[in-house]
Amino acid sequence: MVNKRYFRHIPHYIPLIGIFAAGVLAFLFFSYDKQFQIGVAISVAAGHISWGIVHHLIHKDFRPEIVLEYIVISALGLAAVLSVILRV
Amino acid sequence: MALTMIVVIAHNLLSFLSAPSVGILGYAANINPQKVVELTNEKRAEANEATLIYSESLSEAARLKGLDMLDQDYWAHVAPDGTEPWDFFADVGYVYRFAGENLARDFASPESAVEAWMASPSHRENMLSTKYKEIGIAVVEGDLGGRDTTLVVQLFGTPSTGTPSVPVAAAHAPPSTANEEVRVEPRPVSVVNSSQVVTNTPPTLPINQFDIAKAITIGVVFIVVAVLAVDVAFISRRGINRIGGRAFAHLSFMVMILIILVVVKSGDIL
């Protein structure tokens, strides 16, 4: 059984997936511009955090601890990408 | 667990940023200068542009530029002491009417370097410009910024034939400064000293640090993705309500990171 709440969230996930898809495409099309790629990585990580805040505010289950969770996950992803990009 | 992963990746990041890479790995580049010339002319042929003539003088100037980058430890067209690319043309006595420079570092193959240049509008313009008649290439290896680095210096030029100079609009091209005849004696193409190696033959190191870093990071992120996927499946099947972020959002974010890590390529151009 798939919870109804997942279907309820679908309109929220569409822009989130859109942000992530744009990030991947940016990396593909601007493979020659490392500075731009770093900017994209930071922007997507910030987008993930922002999406989480807005999403939980709309669903009225926002808590500061949740923001911390999004920040930790975003920092993990950002660190992974930067560790490779900055290696050149 | 996420914090542990962050620590692992951050350590990986910091170690690559700070450690002098004089370890066992080195950078495995396989760049034959002649192949770069061939690929450049192939691209020009596809664009219906004339073939560039290989110039020993330009290659020597390129070699000097590469050595200067290693000696002064910079990654730029203009050196910290103000030395411009065109100064190396003068050093070998190449009097140009038009001149241009493309730089690349840490590409694993000539094909990847040329493709990166072609993907950049300003570098592409240099490679396909009708202003240039000659090309010179040097592949220089050494320590740059504390890391083993393979530099590719690509110089373009049109020797002056006594006609008035014409300003050049290309991003990496200077105004012409002379109208004398070109006369240059070729110099040796290989130099070895204690800290760096310059060669016109491809090195044969087995692995490179970029691929190692990429593989390790992909492995770590894959583990995180797997854990998040199990988490999503578990709470979905059990119908668990918990206070926290959306596991699916985290999962999709980390999958995006995984895809980026797979598609990201080594090398940088300037």
Tab-separated table of C-alpha atoms in Angstrom:
chain	number	residue	atom	x	y	z
A	1	MET	CA	0.000	0.000	0.000
A	2	VAL	CA	1.326	3.368	-0.929
A	3	ASN	CA	0.261	6.037	1.456
A	4	LYS	CA	-2.136	8.655	0.196
A	5	ARG	CA	0.138	11.294	1.625
A	6	TYR	CA	2.692	10.571	-1.090
A	7	PHE	CA	0.117	11.360	-3.772
A	8	ARG	CA	-0.815	14.464	-1.806
A	9	HIS	CA	2.786	15.620	-2.078
A	10	ILE	CA	3.193	15.031	-5.797
A	11	PRO	CA	2.565	18.683	-6.800
A	12	HIS	CA	5.364	19.617	-4.409
A	13	TYR	CA	7.786	17.049	-5.744
A	14	ILE	CA	7.437	18.166	-9.360
A	15	PRO	CA	9.304	21.467	-8.843
A	16	LEU	CA	11.830	19.663	-6.635
A	17	ILE	CA	12.570	17.133	-9.353
A	18	GLY	CA	12.678	20.030	-11.818
A	19	ILE	CA	15.379	21.745	-9.763
A	20	PHE	CA	17.406	18.559	-9.610
A	21	ALA	CA	16.996	17.865	-13.334
A	22	ALA	CA	18.143	21.408	-14.107
A	23	GLY	CA	21.197	20.810	-11.929
A	24	VAL	CA	22.142	17.653	-13.803
A	25	LEU	CA	21.606	19.323	-17.189
A	26	ALA	CA	23.713	22.305	-16.107
A	27	PHE	CA	26.563	19.962	-15.256
A	28	LEU	CA	26.251	18.281	-18.634
A	29	PHE	CA	26.065	21.417	-20.760
A	30	PHE	CA	28.622	23.472	-18.823
A	31	SER	CA	31.187	20.759	-18.291
A	32	TYR	CA	33.936	23.231	-19.265
A	33	ASP	CA	33.058	25.822	-16.623
A	34	LYS	CA	34.078	24.659	-13.160
A	35	GLN	CA	33.124	27.913	-11.466
A	36	PHE	CA	29.643	27.667	-12.923
A	37	GLN	CA	29.370	24.048	-11.809
A	38	ILE	CA	30.307	25.012	-8.264
A	39	GLY	CA	27.625	27.696	-8.372
A	40	VAL	CA	25.089	25.178	-9.640
A	41	ALA	CA	25.964	22.698	-6.888
A	42	ILE	CA	25.555	25.341	-4.198
A	43	SER	CA	22.299	26.558	-5.748
A	44	VAL	CA	20.777	23.096	-5.942
A	45	ALA	CA	21.750	22.364	-2.340
A	46	ALA	CA	20.183	25.663	-1.288
A	47	GLY	CA	17.124	24.776	-3.379
A	48	HIS	CA	16.773	21.492	-1.520
A	49	ILE	CA	16.799	23.280	1.833
A	50	SER	CA	14.406	25.975	0.635
A	51	TRP	CA	12.029	23.398	-0.783
A	52	GLY	CA	12.009	21.566	2.541
A	53	ILE	CA	11.206	24.713	4.501
A	54	VAL	CA	8.389	25.748	2.173
A	55	HIS	CA	7.019	22.215	1.973
A	56	HIS	CA	6.819	21.769	5.727
A	57	LEU	CA	5.414	25.248	6.273
A	58	ILE	CA	2.614	24.502	3.833
A	59	HIS	CA	1.926	21.176	5.510
A	60	LYS	CA	2.056	22.860	8.905
A	61	ASP	CA	4.565	20.391	10.321
A	62	PHE	CA	7.551	22.708	10.276
A	63	ARG	CA	10.095	22.340	13.058
A	64	PRO	CA	13.585	23.795	13.348
A	65	GLU	CA	15.054	20.305	13.657
A	66	ILE	CA	13.710	19.477	10.217
A	67	VAL	CA	15.642	22.385	8.727
A	68	LEU	CA	18.775	20.976	10.318
A	69	GLU	CA	18.059	17.635	8.635
A	70	TYR	CA	17.783	19.259	5.219
A	71	ILE	CA	20.959	21.246	5.850
A	72	VAL	CA	22.888	18.100	6.804
A	73	ILE	CA	21.729	16.186	3.727
A	74	SER	CA	22.475	19.164	1.469
A	75	ALA	CA	25.910	19.627	3.023
A	76	LEU	CA	26.641	15.952	2.427
A	77	GLY	CA	25.701	16.182	-1.240
A	78	LEU	CA	27.556	19.443	-1.712
A	79	ALA	CA	30.694	18.086	-0.062
A	80	ALA	CA	30.578	15.046	-2.333
A	81	VAL	CA	30.323	17.116	-5.506
A	82	LEU	CA	32.905	19.697	-4.472
A	83	SER	CA	35.376	17.034	-3.418
A	84	VAL	CA	35.405	15.837	-7.019
A	85	ILE	CA	35.079	19.168	-8.857
A	86	LEU	CA	37.829	20.843	-6.880
A	87	ARG	CA	40.115	17.947	-7.634
A	88	VAL	CA	39.891	19.162	-11.262
B	1	MET	CA	25.157	8.342	9.909
B	2	ALA	CA	24.863	11.343	7.629
B	3	LEU	CA	27.288	13.211	9.834
B	4	THR	CA	29.740	10.350	9.586
B	5	MET	CA	29.467	10.439	5.819
B	6	ILE	CA	30.021	14.177	5.800
B	7	VAL	CA	33.154	13.724	7.863
B	8	VAL	CA	34.427	11.049	5.465
B	9	ILE	CA	33.788	13.118	2.347
B	10	ALA	CA	35.019	16.330	3.957
B	11	HIS	CA	38.221	14.534	4.878
B	12	ASN	CA	38.502	13.360	1.298
B	13	LEU	CA	37.926	16.912	0.095
B	14	LEU	CA	40.417	18.472	2.455
B	15	SER	CA	43.084	15.891	1.823
B	16	PHE	CA	42.933	16.494	-1.915
B	17	LEU	CA	42.917	20.236	-1.444
B	18	SER	CA	45.805	20.411	0.964
B	19	ALA	CA	48.078	17.460	0.453
B	20	PRO	CA	51.084	17.861	-1.775
B	21	SER	CA	50.465	15.098	-4.263
B	22	VAL	CA	53.877	13.590	-4.353
B	23	GLY	CA	52.407	10.258	-3.380
B	24	ILE	CA	52.218	7.081	-5.321
B	25	LEU	CA	49.417	7.976	-7.681
B	26	GLY	CA	50.298	11.000	-9.765
B	27	TYR	CA	48.100	12.007	-12.649
B	28	ALA	CA	47.601	9.597	-15.495
B	29	ALA	CA	47.415	11.715	-18.583
B	30	ASN	CA	47.833	10.295	-22.024
B	31	ILE	CA	48.079	13.375	-24.180
B	32	ASN	CA	50.069	13.272	-27.346
B	33	PRO	CA	50.692	16.823	-28.624
B	34	GLN	CA	50.543	15.692	-32.228
B	35	LYS	CA	47.141	14.152	-31.573
B	36	VAL	CA	45.884	17.495	-30.262
B	37	VAL	CA	47.021	19.109	-33.513
B	38	GLU	CA	45.268	16.415	-35.536
B	39	LEU	CA	42.041	16.756	-33.570
B	40	THR	CA	42.132	20.537	-33.869
B	41	ASN	CA	42.530	20.294	-37.616
B	42	GLU	CA	39.716	17.749	-37.756
B	43	LYS	CA	37.449	20.228	-36.017
B	44	ARG	CA	38.525	22.933	-38.428
B	45	ALA	CA	37.881	20.638	-41.366
B	46	GLU	CA	34.387	19.958	-40.064
B	47	ALA	CA	33.870	23.726	-39.943
B	48	ASN	CA	35.309	24.101	-43.465
B	49	GLU	CA	38.303	26.026	-42.166
B	50	ALA	CA	41.869	25.714	-43.437
B	51	THR	CA	44.274	23.271	-41.817
B	52	LEU	CA	46.724	24.763	-39.341
B	53	ILE	CA	50.403	24.142	-39.954
B	54	TYR	CA	52.364	22.705	-37.049
B	55	SER	CA	54.984	25.176	-35.854
B	56	GLU	CA	58.007	24.119	-33.850
B	57	SER	CA	58.428	27.734	-32.791
B	58	LEU	CA	54.926	27.952	-31.379
B	59	SER	CA	55.392	24.612	-29.645
B	60	GLU	CA	58.540	25.935	-28.039
B	61	ALA	CA	56.700	29.063	-26.935
B	62	ALA	CA	53.947	26.837	-25.542
B	63	ARG	CA	56.522	24.790	-23.678
B	64	LEU	CA	58.023	27.918	-22.156
B	65	LYS	CA	54.549	29.083	-21.116
B	66	GLY	CA	53.839	25.735	-19.468
B	67	LEU	CA	57.156	25.781	-17.617
B	68	ASP	CA	56.504	29.339	-16.478
B	69	MET	CA	53.121	28.290	-15.066
B	70	LEU	CA	54.805	25.559	-13.056
B	71	ASP	CA	57.718	27.748	-11.973
B	72	GLN	CA	55.534	30.613	-10.818
B	73	ASP	CA	52.719	28.286	-9.712
B	74	TYR	CA	49.805	29.926	-11.499
B	75	TRP	CA	46.884	28.828	-13.643
B	76	ALA	CA	46.082	31.834	-15.793
B	77	HIS	CA	46.813	33.464	-19.111
B	78	VAL	CA	48.770	36.250	-17.441
B	79	ALA	CA	51.468	35.386	-14.894
B	80	PRO	CA	51.526	36.966	-11.416
B	81	ASP	CA	54.549	39.015	-12.481
B	82	GLY	CA	52.596	40.405	-15.417
B	83	THR	CA	54.123	38.179	-18.089
B	84	GLU	CA	51.620	37.816	-20.903
B	85	PRO	CA	51.254	34.854	-23.265
B	86	TRP	CA	52.585	36.963	-26.093
B	87	ASP	CA	55.874	37.435	-24.271
B	88	PHE	CA	56.631	33.766	-24.933
B	89	PHE	CA	56.086	34.331	-28.643
B	90	ALA	CA	58.734	37.032	-28.428
B	91	ASP	CA	61.037	34.760	-26.428
B	92	VAL	CA	61.263	32.336	-29.342
B	93	GLY	CA	61.380	35.119	-31.906
B	94	TYR	CA	57.947	34.440	-33.340
B	95	VAL	CA	56.690	37.715	-34.729
B	96	TYR	CA	52.984	37.378	-35.091
B	97	ARG	CA	50.263	39.198	-36.861
B	98	PHE	CA	47.608	37.304	-34.926
B	99	ALA	CA	48.085	35.148	-31.860
B	100	GLY	CA	45.906	33.167	-29.490
B	101	GLU	CA	46.216	30.836	-26.518
B	102	ASN	CA	44.113	27.996	-25.111
B	103	LEU	CA	45.001	26.246	-21.857
B	104	ALA	CA	43.865	22.924	-20.413
B	105	ARG	CA	44.837	20.969	-17.350
B	106	ASP	CA	44.346	17.458	-16.049
B	107	PHE	CA	42.525	15.960	-18.982
B	108	ALA	CA	43.027	12.254	-19.392
B	109	SER	CA	43.123	12.286	-23.186
B	110	PRO	CA	43.596	14.666	-26.125
B	111	GLU	CA	40.014	14.032	-27.181
B	112	SER	CA	38.577	15.205	-23.863
B	113	ALA	CA	40.698	18.364	-23.863
B	114	VAL	CA	39.730	19.274	-27.417
B	115	GLU	CA	36.067	18.556	-26.724
B	116	ALA	CA	36.187	20.814	-23.663
B	117	TRP	CA	37.693	23.636	-25.713
B	118	MET	CA	35.076	23.135	-28.395
B	119	ALA	CA	32.333	23.341	-25.779
B	120	SER	CA	33.521	26.762	-24.681
B	121	PRO	CA	32.560	29.582	-27.075
B	122	SER	CA	35.756	31.635	-26.626
B	123	HIS	CA	38.083	28.635	-26.947
B	124	ARG	CA	36.098	27.318	-29.884
B	125	GLU	CA	36.481	30.678	-31.576
B	126	ASN	CA	40.245	30.429	-31.165
B	127	MET	CA	40.343	26.894	-32.543
B	128	LEU	CA	38.245	27.674	-35.585
B	129	SER	CA	39.458	31.188	-36.296
B	130	THR	CA	40.397	31.956	-39.879
B	131	LYS	CA	42.979	34.427	-38.589
B	132	TYR	CA	45.404	31.714	-37.565
B	133	LYS	CA	47.690	29.815	-39.905
B	134	GLU	CA	49.920	27.912	-37.473
B	135	ILE	CA	49.592	25.944	-34.267
B	136	GLY	CA	51.933	24.837	-31.510
B	137	ILE	CA	51.278	22.457	-28.650
B	138	ALA	CA	53.117	21.549	-25.469
B	139	VAL	CA	52.196	19.078	-22.764
B	140	VAL	CA	53.876	19.965	-19.495
B	141	GLU	CA	53.755	17.957	-16.313
B	142	GLY	CA	54.701	19.034	-12.836
B	143	ASP	CA	53.563	20.312	-9.502
B	144	LEU	CA	50.974	23.077	-9.703
B	145	GLY	CA	49.360	24.301	-6.517
B	146	GLY	CA	50.715	21.305	-4.632
B	147	ARG	CA	49.258	18.752	-7.034
B	148	ASP	CA	50.604	16.697	-9.884
B	149	THR	CA	49.200	18.376	-12.949
B	150	THR	CA	49.267	17.897	-16.679
B	151	LEU	CA	49.067	21.186	-18.559
B	152	VAL	CA	48.269	21.473	-22.229
B	153	VAL	CA	49.252	24.763	-23.819
B	154	GLN	CA	47.855	25.390	-27.279
B	155	LEU	CA	49.132	28.436	-29.137
B	156	PHE	CA	47.851	29.799	-32.416
B	157	GLY	CA	49.610	32.281	-34.606
B	158	THR	CA	49.887	33.886	-37.946
B	159	PRO	CA	53.395	35.084	-38.655
B	160	SER	CA	53.781	38.643	-39.674
B	161	THR	CA	54.705	39.115	-43.330
B	162	GLY	CA	55.345	42.796	-43.231
B	163	THR	CA	51.736	43.806	-43.677
B	164	PRO	CA	50.149	46.248	-41.240
B	165	SER	CA	48.936	44.687	-38.029
B	166	VAL	CA	45.250	44.210	-37.396
B	167	PRO	CA	43.704	44.144	-33.917
B	168	VAL	CA	42.298	40.767	-33.001
B	169	ALA	CA	38.958	40.353	-31.311
B	170	ALA	CA	39.488	36.844	-29.970
B	171	ALA	CA	39.331	36.455	-26.237
B	172	HIS	CA	42.909	35.341	-25.838
B	173	ALA	CA	44.520	37.256	-28.642
B	174	PRO	CA	46.644	40.384	-28.359
B	175	PRO	CA	47.148	43.190	-30.806
B	176	SER	CA	50.069	42.593	-33.102
B	177	THR	CA	53.260	44.315	-32.104
B	178	ALA	CA	55.629	43.856	-34.980
B	179	ASN	CA	55.810	43.359	-38.675
B	180	GLU	CA	59.165	41.712	-39.059
B	181	GLU	CA	59.876	38.416	-40.673
B	182	VAL	CA	59.563	35.350	-38.509
B	183	ARG	CA	62.834	33.640	-37.828
B	184	VAL	CA	63.082	31.065	-35.110
B	185	GLU	CA	65.398	28.198	-34.444
B	186	PRO	CA	63.661	25.158	-32.996
B	187	ARG	CA	64.719	24.238	-29.489
B	188	PRO	CA	64.797	20.897	-27.713
B	189	VAL	CA	61.350	19.679	-26.752
B	190	SER	CA	62.217	17.757	-23.612
B	191	VAL	CA	63.415	19.134	-20.312
B	192	VAL	CA	63.824	17.247	-17.080
B	193	ASN	CA	64.695	18.623	-13.684
B	194	SER	CA	64.173	17.614	-10.106
B	195	SER	CA	60.620	18.870	-9.783
B	196	GLN	CA	59.016	18.673	-13.158
B	197	VAL	CA	59.022	16.894	-16.446
B	198	VAL	CA	58.231	18.341	-19.813
B	199	THR	CA	57.632	15.897	-22.559
B	200	ASN	CA	56.207	15.507	-25.977
B	201	THR	CA	55.542	11.833	-25.445
B	202	PRO	CA	52.589	10.556	-23.426
B	203	PRO	CA	53.340	9.422	-19.868
B	204	THR	CA	52.133	6.006	-18.890
B	205	LEU	CA	51.020	6.332	-15.287
B	206	PRO	CA	48.444	3.670	-14.438
B	207	ILE	CA	45.805	5.668	-12.523
B	208	ASN	CA	44.977	9.231	-11.692
B	209	GLN	CA	43.815	10.932	-8.548
B	210	PHE	CA	40.649	12.334	-10.086
B	211	ASP	CA	39.337	8.883	-10.951
B	212	ILE	CA	40.216	7.583	-7.490
B	213	ALA	CA	38.493	10.504	-5.763
B	214	LYS	CA	35.485	10.137	-8.042
B	215	ALA	CA	35.183	6.386	-7.434
B	216	ILE	CA	35.463	6.744	-3.653
B	217	THR	CA	32.923	9.550	-3.533
B	218	ILE	CA	30.483	7.693	-5.773
B	219	GLY	CA	30.809	4.673	-3.503
B	220	VAL	CA	30.066	6.704	-0.383
B	221	VAL	CA	27.105	8.486	-1.970
B	222	PHE	CA	25.783	5.177	-3.304
B	223	ILE	CA	25.741	3.804	0.243
B	224	VAL	CA	23.814	6.878	1.409
B	225	VAL	CA	21.327	6.464	-1.448
B	226	ALA	CA	20.851	2.801	-0.557
B	227	VAL	CA	20.223	3.648	3.106
B	228	LEU	CA	17.723	6.345	2.164
B	229	ALA	CA	15.970	3.974	-0.244
B	230	VAL	CA	15.627	1.357	2.493
B	231	ASP	CA	14.336	4.071	4.809
B	232	VAL	CA	11.712	5.194	2.277
B	233	ALA	CA	10.584	1.592	1.684
B	234	PHE	CA	10.479	0.828	5.397
B	235	ILE	CA	8.410	3.802	6.522
B	236	SER	CA	6.126	3.455	3.508
B	237	ARG	CA	5.432	-0.224	4.136
B	238	ARG	CA	4.938	0.241	7.863
B	239	GLY	CA	2.942	3.446	7.456
B	240	ILE	CA	5.117	5.114	10.040
B	241	ASN	CA	4.472	8.738	10.838
B	242	ARG	CA	7.513	10.500	12.139
B	243	ILE	CA	8.625	14.020	12.662
B	244	GLY	CA	11.296	14.740	10.113
B	245	GLY	CA	12.109	15.710	6.574
B	246	ARG	CA	10.708	13.975	3.541
B	247	ALA	CA	12.806	10.887	2.929
B	248	PHE	CA	11.823	10.865	-0.742
B	249	ALA	CA	13.127	14.431	-1.145
B	250	HIS	CA	16.429	13.447	0.439
B	251	LEU	CA	16.588	10.333	-1.719
B	252	SER	CA	15.960	12.236	-4.948
B	253	PHE	CA	18.548	14.847	-3.944
B	254	MET	CA	21.203	12.217	-3.327
B	255	VAL	CA	20.315	10.414	-6.570
B	256	MET	CA	20.884	13.717	-8.370
B	257	ILE	CA	24.242	14.031	-6.623
B	258	LEU	CA	25.082	10.498	-7.722
B	259	ILE	CA	24.225	11.302	-11.349
B	260	ILE	CA	26.313	14.478	-11.226
B	261	LEU	CA	29.270	12.541	-9.860
B	262	VAL	CA	28.958	10.031	-12.686
B	263	VAL	CA	28.816	12.669	-15.447
B	264	VAL	CA	31.389	15.111	-14.058
B	265	LYS	CA	34.623	15.053	-16.003
B	266	SER	CA	38.191	15.728	-15.072
B	267	GLY	CA	40.044	18.693	-16.419
B	268	ASP	CA	39.734	22.442	-16.591
B	269	ILE	CA	40.280	24.918	-19.380
B	270	LEU	CA	41.253	28.545	-19.511
